[in-house]
mmCIF file of C-alpha atoms in Angstrom:
data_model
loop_
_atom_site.group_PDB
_atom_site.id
_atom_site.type_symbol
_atom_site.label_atom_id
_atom_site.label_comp_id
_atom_site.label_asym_id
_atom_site.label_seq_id
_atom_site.Cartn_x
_atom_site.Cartn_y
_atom_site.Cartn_z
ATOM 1 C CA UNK A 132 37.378 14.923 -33.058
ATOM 2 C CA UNK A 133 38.249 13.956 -29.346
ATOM 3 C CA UNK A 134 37.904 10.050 -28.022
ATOM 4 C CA UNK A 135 34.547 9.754 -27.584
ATOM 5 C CA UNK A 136 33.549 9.132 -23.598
ATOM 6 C CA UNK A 137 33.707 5.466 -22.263
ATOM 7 C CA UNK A 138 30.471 4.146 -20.771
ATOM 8 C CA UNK A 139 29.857 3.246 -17.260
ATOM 9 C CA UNK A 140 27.575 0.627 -16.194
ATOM 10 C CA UNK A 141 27.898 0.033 -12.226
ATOM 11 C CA UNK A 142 27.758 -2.910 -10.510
ATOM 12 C CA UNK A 143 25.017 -2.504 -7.192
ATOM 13 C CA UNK A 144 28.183 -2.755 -4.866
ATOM 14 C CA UNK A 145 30.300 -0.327 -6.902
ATOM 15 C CA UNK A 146 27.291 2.157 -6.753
ATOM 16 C CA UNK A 147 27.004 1.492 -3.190
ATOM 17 C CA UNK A 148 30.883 2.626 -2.357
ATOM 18 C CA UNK A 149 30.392 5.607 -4.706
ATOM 19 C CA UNK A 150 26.910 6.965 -2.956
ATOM 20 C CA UNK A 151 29.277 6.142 0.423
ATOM 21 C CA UNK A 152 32.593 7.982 -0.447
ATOM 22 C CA UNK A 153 30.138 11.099 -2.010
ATOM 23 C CA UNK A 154 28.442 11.630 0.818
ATOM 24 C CA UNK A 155 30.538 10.705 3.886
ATOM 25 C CA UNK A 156 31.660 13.474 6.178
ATOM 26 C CA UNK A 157 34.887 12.258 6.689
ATOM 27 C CA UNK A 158 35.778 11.458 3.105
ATOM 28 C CA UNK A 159 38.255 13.862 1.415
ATOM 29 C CA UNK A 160 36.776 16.502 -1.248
ATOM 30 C CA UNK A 161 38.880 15.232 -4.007
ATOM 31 C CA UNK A 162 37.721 11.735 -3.567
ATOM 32 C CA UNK A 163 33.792 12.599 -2.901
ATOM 33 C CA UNK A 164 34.675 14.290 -5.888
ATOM 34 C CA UNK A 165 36.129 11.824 -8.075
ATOM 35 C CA UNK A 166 32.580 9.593 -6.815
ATOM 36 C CA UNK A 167 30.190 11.528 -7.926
ATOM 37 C CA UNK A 168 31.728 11.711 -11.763
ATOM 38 C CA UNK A 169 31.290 8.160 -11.762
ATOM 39 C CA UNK A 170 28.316 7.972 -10.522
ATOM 40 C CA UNK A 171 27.191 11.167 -12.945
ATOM 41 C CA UNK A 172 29.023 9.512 -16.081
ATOM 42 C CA UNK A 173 27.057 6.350 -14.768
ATOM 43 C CA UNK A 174 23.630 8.034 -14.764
ATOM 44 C CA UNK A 175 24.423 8.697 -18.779
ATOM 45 C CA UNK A 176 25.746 12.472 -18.110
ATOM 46 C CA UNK A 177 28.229 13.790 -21.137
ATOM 47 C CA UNK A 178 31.693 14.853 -19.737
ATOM 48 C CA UNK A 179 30.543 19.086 -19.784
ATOM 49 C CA UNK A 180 27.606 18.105 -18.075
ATOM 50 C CA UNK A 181 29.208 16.764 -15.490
ATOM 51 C CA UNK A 182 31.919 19.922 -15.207
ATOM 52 C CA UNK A 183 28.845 21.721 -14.195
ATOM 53 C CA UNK A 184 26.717 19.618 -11.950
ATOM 54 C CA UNK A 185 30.191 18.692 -9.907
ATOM 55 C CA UNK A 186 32.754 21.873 -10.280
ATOM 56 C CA UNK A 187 35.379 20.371 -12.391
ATOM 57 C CA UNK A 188 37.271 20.847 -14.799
ATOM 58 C CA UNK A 189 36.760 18.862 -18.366
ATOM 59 C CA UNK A 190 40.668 17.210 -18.079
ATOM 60 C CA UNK A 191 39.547 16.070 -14.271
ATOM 61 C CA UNK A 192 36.096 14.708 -15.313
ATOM 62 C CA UNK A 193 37.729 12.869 -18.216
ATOM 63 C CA UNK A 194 40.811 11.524 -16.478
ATOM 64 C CA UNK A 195 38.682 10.016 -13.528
ATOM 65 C CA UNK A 196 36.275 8.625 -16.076
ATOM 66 C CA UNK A 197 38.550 7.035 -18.214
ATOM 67 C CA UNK A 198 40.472 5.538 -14.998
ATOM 68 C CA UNK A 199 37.252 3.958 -13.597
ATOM 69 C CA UNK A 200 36.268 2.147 -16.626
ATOM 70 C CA UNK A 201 39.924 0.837 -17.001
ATOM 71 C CA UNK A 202 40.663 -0.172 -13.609
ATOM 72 C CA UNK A 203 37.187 0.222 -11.651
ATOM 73 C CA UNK A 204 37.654 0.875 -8.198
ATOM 74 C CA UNK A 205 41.123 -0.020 -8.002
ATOM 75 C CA UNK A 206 41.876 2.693 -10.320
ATOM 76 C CA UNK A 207 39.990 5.098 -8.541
ATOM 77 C CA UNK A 208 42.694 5.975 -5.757
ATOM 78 C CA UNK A 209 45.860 8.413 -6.127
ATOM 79 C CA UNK A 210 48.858 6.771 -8.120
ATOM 80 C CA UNK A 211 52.058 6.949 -6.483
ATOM 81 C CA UNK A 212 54.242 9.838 -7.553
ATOM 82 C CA UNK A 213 57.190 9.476 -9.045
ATOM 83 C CA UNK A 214 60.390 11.546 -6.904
ATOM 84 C CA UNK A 215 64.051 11.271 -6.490
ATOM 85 C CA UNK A 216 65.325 7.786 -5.819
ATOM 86 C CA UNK A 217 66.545 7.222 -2.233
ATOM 87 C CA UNK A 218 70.094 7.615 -1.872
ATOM 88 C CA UNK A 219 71.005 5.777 1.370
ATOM 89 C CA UNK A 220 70.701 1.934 0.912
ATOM 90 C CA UNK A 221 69.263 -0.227 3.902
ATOM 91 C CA UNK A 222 72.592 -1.575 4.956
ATOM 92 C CA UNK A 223 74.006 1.771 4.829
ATOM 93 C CA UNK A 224 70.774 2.626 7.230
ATOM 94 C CA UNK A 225 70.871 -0.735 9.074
ATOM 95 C CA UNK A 226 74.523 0.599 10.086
ATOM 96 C CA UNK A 227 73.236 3.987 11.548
ATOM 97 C CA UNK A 228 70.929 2.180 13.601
ATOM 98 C CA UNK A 229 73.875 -0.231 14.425
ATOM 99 C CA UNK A 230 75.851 2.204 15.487
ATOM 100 C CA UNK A 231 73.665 4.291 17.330
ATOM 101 C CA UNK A 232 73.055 1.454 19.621
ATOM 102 C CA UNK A 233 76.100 0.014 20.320
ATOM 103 C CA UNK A 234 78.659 2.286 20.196
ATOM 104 C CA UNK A 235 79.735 5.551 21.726
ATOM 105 C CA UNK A 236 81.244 8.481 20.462
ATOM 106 C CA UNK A 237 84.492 9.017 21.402
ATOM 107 C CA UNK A 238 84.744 11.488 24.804
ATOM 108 C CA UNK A 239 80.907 12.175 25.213
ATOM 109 C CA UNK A 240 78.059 9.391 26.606
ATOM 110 C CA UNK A 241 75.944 9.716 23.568
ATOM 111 C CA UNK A 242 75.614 10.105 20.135
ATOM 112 C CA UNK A 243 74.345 13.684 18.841
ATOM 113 C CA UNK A 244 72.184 14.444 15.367
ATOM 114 C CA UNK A 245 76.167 15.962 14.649
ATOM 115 C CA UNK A 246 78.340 13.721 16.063
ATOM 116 C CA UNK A 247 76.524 10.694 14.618
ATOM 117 C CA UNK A 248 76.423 12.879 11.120
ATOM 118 C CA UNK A 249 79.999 13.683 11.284
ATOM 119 C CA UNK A 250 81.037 9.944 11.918
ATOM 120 C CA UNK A 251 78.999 8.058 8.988
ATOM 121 C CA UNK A 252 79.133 11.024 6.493
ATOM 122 C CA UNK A 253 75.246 12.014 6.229
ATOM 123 C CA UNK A 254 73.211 15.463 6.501
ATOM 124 C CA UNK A 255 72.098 16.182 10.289
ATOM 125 C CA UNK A 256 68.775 15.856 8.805
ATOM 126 C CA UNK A 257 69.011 12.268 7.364
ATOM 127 C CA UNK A 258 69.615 11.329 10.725
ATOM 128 C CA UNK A 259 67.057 13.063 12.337
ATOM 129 C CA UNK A 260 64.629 10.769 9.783
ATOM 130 C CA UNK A 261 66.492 7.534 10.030
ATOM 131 C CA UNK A 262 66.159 7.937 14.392
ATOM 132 C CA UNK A 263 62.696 9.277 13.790
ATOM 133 C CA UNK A 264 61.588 6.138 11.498
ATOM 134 C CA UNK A 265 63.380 3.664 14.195
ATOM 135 C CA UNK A 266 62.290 5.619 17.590
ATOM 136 C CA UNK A 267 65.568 6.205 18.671
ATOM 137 C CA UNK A 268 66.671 9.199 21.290
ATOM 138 C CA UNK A 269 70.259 8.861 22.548
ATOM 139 C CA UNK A 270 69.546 12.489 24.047
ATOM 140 C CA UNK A 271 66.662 11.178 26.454
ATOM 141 C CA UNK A 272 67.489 8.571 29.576
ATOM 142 C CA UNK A 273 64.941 7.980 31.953
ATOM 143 C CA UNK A 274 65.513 6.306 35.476
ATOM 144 C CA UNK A 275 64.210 2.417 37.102
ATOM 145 C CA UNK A 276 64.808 0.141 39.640
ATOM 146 C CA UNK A 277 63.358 -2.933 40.661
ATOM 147 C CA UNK A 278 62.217 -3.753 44.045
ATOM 148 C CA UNK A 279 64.534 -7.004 45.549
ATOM 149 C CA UNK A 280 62.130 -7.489 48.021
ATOM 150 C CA UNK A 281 61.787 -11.235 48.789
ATOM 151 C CA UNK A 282 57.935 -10.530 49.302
ATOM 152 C CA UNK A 283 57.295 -8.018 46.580
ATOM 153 C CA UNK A 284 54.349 -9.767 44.757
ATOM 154 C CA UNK A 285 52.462 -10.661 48.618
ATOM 155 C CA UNK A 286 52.762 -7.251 49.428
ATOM 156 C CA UNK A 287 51.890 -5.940 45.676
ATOM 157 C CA UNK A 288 48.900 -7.684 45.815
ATOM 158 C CA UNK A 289 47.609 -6.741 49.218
ATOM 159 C CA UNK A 290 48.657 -2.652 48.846
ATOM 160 C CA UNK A 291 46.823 -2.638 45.127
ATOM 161 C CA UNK A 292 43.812 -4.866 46.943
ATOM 162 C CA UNK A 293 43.371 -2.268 49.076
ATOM 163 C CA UNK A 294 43.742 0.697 46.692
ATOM 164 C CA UNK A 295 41.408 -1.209 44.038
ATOM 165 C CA UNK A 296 38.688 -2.805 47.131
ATOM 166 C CA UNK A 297 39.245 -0.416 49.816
ATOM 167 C CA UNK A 298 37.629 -2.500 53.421
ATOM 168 C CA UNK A 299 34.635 -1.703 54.684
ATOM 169 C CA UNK A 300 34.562 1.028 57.749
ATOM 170 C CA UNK A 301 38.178 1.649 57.214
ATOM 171 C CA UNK A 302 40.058 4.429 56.209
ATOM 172 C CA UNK A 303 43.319 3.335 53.833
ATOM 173 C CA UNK A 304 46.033 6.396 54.399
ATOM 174 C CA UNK A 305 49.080 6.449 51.902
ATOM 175 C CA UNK A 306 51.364 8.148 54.648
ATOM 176 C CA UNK A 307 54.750 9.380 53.708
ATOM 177 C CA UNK A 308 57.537 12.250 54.423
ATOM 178 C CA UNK A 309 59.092 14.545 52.568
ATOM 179 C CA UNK A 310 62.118 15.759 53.923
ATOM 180 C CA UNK A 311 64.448 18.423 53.567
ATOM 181 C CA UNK A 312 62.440 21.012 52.008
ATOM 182 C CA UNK A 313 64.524 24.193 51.491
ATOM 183 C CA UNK A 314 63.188 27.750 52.287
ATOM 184 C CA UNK A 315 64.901 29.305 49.132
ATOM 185 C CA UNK A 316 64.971 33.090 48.034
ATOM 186 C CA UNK A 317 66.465 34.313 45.344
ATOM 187 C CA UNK A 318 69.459 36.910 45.413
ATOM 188 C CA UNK A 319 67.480 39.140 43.219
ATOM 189 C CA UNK A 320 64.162 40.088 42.848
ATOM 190 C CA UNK A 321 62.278 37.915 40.246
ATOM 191 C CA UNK A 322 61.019 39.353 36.964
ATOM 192 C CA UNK A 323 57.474 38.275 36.243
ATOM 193 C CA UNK A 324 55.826 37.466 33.621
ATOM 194 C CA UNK A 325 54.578 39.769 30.566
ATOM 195 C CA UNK A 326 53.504 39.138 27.087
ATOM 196 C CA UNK A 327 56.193 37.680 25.205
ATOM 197 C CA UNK A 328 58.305 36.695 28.434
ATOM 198 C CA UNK A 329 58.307 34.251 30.686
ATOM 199 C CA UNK A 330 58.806 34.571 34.290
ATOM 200 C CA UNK A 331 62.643 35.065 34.802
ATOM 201 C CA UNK A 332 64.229 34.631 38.472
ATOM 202 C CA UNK A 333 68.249 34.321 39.180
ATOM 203 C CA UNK A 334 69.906 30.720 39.176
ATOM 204 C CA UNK A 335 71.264 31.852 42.498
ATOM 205 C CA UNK A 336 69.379 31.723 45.798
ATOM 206 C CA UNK A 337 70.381 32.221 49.330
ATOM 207 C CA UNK A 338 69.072 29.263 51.515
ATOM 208 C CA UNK A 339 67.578 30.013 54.866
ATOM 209 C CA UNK A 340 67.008 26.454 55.945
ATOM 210 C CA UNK A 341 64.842 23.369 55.780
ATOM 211 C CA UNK A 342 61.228 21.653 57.071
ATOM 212 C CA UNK A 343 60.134 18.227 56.568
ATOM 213 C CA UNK A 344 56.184 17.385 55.842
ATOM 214 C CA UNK A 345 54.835 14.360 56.847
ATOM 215 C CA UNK A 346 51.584 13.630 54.937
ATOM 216 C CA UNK A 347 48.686 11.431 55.056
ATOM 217 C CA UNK A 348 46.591 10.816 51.729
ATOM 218 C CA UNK A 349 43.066 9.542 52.353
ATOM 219 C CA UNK A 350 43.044 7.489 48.710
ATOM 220 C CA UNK A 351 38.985 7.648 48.997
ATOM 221 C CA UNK A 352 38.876 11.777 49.023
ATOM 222 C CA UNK A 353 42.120 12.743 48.211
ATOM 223 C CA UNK A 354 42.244 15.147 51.348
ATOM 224 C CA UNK A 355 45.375 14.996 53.094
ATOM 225 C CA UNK A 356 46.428 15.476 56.933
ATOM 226 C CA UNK A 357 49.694 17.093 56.925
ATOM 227 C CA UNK A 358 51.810 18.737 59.174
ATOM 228 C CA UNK A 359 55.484 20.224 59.076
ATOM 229 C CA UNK A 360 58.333 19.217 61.388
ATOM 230 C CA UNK A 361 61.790 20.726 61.581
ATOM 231 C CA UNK A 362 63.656 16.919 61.458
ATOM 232 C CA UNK A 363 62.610 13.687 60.364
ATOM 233 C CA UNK A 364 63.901 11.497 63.461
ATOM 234 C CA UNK A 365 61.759 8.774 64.508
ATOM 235 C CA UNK A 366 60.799 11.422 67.630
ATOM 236 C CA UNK A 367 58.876 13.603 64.986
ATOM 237 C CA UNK A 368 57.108 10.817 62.854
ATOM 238 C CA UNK A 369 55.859 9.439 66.790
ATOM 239 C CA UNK A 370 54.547 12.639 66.874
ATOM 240 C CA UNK A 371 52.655 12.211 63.768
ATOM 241 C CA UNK A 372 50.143 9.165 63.940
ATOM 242 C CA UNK A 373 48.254 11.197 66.976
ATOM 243 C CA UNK A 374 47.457 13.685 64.437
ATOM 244 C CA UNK A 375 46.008 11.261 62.376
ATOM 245 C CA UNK A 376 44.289 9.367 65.304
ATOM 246 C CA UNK A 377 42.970 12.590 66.178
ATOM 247 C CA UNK A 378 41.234 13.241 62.747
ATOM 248 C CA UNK A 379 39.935 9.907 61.615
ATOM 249 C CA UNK A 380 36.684 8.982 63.116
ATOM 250 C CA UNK A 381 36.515 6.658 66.219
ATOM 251 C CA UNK A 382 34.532 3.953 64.556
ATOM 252 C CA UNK A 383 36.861 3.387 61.604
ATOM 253 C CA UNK A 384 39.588 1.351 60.987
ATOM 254 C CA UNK A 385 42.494 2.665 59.910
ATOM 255 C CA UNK A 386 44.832 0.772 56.784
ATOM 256 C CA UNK A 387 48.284 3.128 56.576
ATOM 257 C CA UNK A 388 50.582 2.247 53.641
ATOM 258 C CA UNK A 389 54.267 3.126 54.414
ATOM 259 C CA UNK A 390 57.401 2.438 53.103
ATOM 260 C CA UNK A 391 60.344 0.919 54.687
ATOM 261 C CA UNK A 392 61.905 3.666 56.514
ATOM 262 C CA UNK A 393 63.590 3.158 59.484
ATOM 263 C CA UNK A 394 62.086 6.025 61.843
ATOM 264 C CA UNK A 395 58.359 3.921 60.552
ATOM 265 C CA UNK A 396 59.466 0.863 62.200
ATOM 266 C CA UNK A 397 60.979 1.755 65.502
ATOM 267 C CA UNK A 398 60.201 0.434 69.065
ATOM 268 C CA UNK A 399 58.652 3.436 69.987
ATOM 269 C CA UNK A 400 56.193 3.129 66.684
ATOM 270 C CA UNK A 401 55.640 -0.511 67.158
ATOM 271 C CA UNK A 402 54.710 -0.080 70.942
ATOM 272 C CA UNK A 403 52.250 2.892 69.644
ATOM 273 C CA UNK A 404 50.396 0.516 67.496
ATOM 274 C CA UNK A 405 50.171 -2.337 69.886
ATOM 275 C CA UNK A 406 48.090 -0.255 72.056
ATOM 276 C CA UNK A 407 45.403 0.633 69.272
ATOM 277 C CA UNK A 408 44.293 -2.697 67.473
ATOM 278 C CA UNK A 409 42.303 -0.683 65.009
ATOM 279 C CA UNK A 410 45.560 -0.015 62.989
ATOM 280 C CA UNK A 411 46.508 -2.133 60.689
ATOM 281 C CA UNK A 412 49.864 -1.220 59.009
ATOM 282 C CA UNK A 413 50.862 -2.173 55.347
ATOM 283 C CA UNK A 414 54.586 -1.550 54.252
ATOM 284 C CA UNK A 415 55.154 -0.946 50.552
ATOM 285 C CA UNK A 416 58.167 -3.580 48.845
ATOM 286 C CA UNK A 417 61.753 -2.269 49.180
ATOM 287 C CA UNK A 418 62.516 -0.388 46.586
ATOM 288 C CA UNK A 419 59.020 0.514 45.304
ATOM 289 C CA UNK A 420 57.736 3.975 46.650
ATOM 290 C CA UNK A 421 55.933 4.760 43.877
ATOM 291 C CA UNK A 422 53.127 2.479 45.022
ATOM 292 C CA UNK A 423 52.729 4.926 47.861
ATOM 293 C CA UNK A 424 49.866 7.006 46.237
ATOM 294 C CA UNK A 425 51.077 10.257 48.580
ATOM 295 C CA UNK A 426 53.999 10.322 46.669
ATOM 296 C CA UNK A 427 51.752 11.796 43.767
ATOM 297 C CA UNK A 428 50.569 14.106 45.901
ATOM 298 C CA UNK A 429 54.298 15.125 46.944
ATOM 299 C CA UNK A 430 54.666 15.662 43.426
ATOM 300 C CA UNK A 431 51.983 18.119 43.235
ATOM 301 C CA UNK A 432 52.745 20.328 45.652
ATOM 302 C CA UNK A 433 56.724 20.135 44.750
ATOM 303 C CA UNK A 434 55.543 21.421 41.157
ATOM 304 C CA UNK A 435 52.556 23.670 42.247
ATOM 305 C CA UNK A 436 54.150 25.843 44.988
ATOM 306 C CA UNK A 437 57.677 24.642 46.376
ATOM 307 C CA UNK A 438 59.812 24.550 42.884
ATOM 308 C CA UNK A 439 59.403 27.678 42.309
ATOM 309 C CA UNK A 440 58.131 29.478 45.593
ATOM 310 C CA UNK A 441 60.349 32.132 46.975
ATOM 311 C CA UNK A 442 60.649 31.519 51.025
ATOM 312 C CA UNK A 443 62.442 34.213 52.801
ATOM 313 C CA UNK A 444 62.386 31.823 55.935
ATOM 314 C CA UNK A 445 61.741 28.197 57.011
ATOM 315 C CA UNK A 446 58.333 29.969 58.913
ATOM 316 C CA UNK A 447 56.928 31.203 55.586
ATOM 317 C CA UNK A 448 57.637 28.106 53.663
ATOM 318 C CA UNK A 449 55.486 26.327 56.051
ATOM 319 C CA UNK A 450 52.807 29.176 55.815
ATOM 320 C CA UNK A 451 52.534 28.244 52.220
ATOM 321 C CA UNK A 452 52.789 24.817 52.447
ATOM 322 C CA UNK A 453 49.839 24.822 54.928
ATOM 323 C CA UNK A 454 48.075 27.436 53.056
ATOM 324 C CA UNK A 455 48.310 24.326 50.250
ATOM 325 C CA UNK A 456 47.205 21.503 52.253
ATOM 326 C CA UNK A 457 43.980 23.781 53.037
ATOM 327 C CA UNK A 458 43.409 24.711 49.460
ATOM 328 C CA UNK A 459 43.641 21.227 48.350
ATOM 329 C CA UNK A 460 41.196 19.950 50.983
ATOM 330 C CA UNK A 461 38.540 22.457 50.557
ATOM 331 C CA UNK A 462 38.156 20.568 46.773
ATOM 332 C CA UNK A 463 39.980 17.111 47.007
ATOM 333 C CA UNK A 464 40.202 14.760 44.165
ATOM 334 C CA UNK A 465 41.370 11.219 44.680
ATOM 335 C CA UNK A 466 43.405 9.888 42.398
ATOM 336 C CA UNK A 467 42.714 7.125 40.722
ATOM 337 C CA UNK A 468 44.546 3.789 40.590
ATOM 338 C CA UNK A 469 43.631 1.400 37.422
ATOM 339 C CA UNK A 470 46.253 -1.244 37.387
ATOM 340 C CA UNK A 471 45.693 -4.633 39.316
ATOM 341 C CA UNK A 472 48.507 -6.678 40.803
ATOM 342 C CA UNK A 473 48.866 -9.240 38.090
ATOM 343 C CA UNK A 474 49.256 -6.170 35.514
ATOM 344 C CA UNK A 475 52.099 -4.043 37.141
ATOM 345 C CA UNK A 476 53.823 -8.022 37.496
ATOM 346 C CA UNK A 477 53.234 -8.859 33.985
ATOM 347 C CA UNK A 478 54.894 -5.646 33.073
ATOM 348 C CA UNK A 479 57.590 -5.893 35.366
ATOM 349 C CA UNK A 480 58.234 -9.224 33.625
ATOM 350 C CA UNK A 481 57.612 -8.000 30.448
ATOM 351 C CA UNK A 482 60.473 -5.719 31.015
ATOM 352 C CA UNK A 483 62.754 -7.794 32.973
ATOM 353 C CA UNK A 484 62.697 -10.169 29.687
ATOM 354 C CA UNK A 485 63.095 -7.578 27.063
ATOM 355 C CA UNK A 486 66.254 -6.051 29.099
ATOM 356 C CA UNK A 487 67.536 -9.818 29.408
ATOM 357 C CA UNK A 488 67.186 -10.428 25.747
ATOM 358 C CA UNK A 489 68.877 -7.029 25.086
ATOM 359 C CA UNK A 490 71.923 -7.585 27.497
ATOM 360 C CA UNK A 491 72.496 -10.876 25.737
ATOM 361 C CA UNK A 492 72.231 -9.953 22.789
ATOM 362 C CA UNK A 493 74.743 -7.036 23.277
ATOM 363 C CA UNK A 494 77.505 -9.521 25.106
ATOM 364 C CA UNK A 495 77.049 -11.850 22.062
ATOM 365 C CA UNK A 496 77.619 -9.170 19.399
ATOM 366 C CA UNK A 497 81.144 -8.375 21.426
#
């Protein structure tokens, strides 16, 4: 004769969980499962019964019934599996890690999955996991630089003010150039697209000179007054700020954020603005352009048409660089600025204290 089928008498809170984890939409079949032959074996059902009413087999309905009135709900989860015992010690993986980030392979400027394999002794692979489990990418470096400008949080603070609580009857203008644009073509025709292939062009090109834009973002639209120049001498951006007079209305102030370029801050710019009171300029910290919201917008065209336009001449890469301004202004989207002041400075302290720890920490351990 088999063992004969333990009871199951539930408390109201253990019947509660079961009726949750059976019904729940989220909750895994196996364990809805495993619930409702508790709560059928609970209700007084005999083991084939409840093979039937829940689609199990007899071994299953037995094996989660014994388990529950053993253990009760603590017995009612997965136990782990038994596998092969881990072969690489923590020291030997505290080492690795060591290694990885303070030491260089010999010739090279980083450690590869190989290199780093072929100097402690392990399987590509086990290092793949071990920099996996600890975040670590010696193939990836990415680029900073903080501003030394003795006035960086004043003029943080009143730039992000005004992206964040624009003035009233004003228009704030993120103004900016981007210089040296070159009108490339390729030596050979380029090879587009088709299923299975991606566009292909050659990694040659024959240049057939440069334009520079100068751009003005409106941050409330996101339209942008643009215009291309062959230089970027102070002459050209003069010529500038009467195309943006010209297209701002006469009854609004106008708030342009530049940065610190010389050609922005010449005699012949600062005479300009003394004769029209209704500009008020804001320069961006030394060393921080990327608070200058048109430099997102540089980005966008750089990636949308210039990267990878083909320009036979300097006059049709202005073409389509105008034929992008337009496009962009018949839909505009601002973009939109979230962090205040005293967030990007609690970062940039944030940072500035985690690199100080980590420099000292690295003299100490030489």
């Amino acid at each position: 004769m088999g063992r004969a089928a333990p009871g199951i008498v539930l408390s109201e809170a253990e019947r509660a969980e079961l009726e949750s984890l059976a019904r729940a939409l989220k909750t895994g079949q196996a364990m809805a499962r495993r619930a409702r032959i508790v709560l059928a074996a609970a209700a007084g059902l005999e083991n084939k019964a409840i093979c039937v009413d829940v689609g199990a087999q007899g071994n299953t309905v037995g094996k989660w019934r014994r388990r529950f009135a053993e253990h009760r709900m603590d017995g009612f989860y997965d136990e782990p599996r038994p596998g092969t015992p881990r072969k690489i010690g923590d020291e030997a993986i505290a080492d690795t890690v060591r290694r990885t980030l303070e030491t260089l392979p010999d010739g090279a400027t980083h450690w590869s999955l190989r290199s780093m394999a072929k100097a402690v002794g392990y399987a590509p692979s086990t290092i793949h996991r071990i920099w996996r489990a600890f975040g670590l990418q010696p193939h990836r470096s990415e680029t900073f630089k903080l501003s030394k400008d003795p006035l960086l949080v004043e003029k943080l603070r009143d730039i992000v003010g005004l992206y964040l609580s624009p003035p009233v009857h004003a228009m704030v203008l993120c103004v900016d150039e981007k210089s040296q644009i070159q009108a490339l073509d390729r030596t050979q025709p380029l090879l587009p697209m088709r299923p299975g292939q991606a566009e292909r062009r050659t990694h040659d090109y024959t240049r057939h000179g440069t334009t520079s834009l100068f751009a003005a973002l409106d941050i409330a639209t996101g339209s942008v007054i643009g215009h291309c120049y062959p230089k970027h001498r102070s002459a050209e951006f003069r010529k500038f700020p009467d195309r943006i007079e010209a297209n701002v209305p006469a009854d609004l102030e106008v708030h342009p954020v530049m940065d610190n370029y010389a050609t922005h801050k010449t005699k012949l710019i600062r005479d300009w603005l003394a004769k029209r009171p209704r500009w008020h300029v804001h320069f961006t910290p030394t060393g921080a352009s990327w608070i200058n919201q048109v430099e997102r917008f540089f980005a966008l065209i750089t990636d949308k048409q210039i990267r990878r336009g083909v320009h036979t001449s300097v006059q049709k890469l202005e073409d389509d660089i105008r034929t992008f301004i337009q496009t962009h202004n018949a839909d505009p989207k601002p973009f939109r600025w979230t962090k205040s002041a005293e967030d990007i400075l609690a970062s940039i302290e944030r940072f500035c204290l985690r690199n100080t720890k980590t420099a000292e920490t690295s003299e100490s351990g030489h």
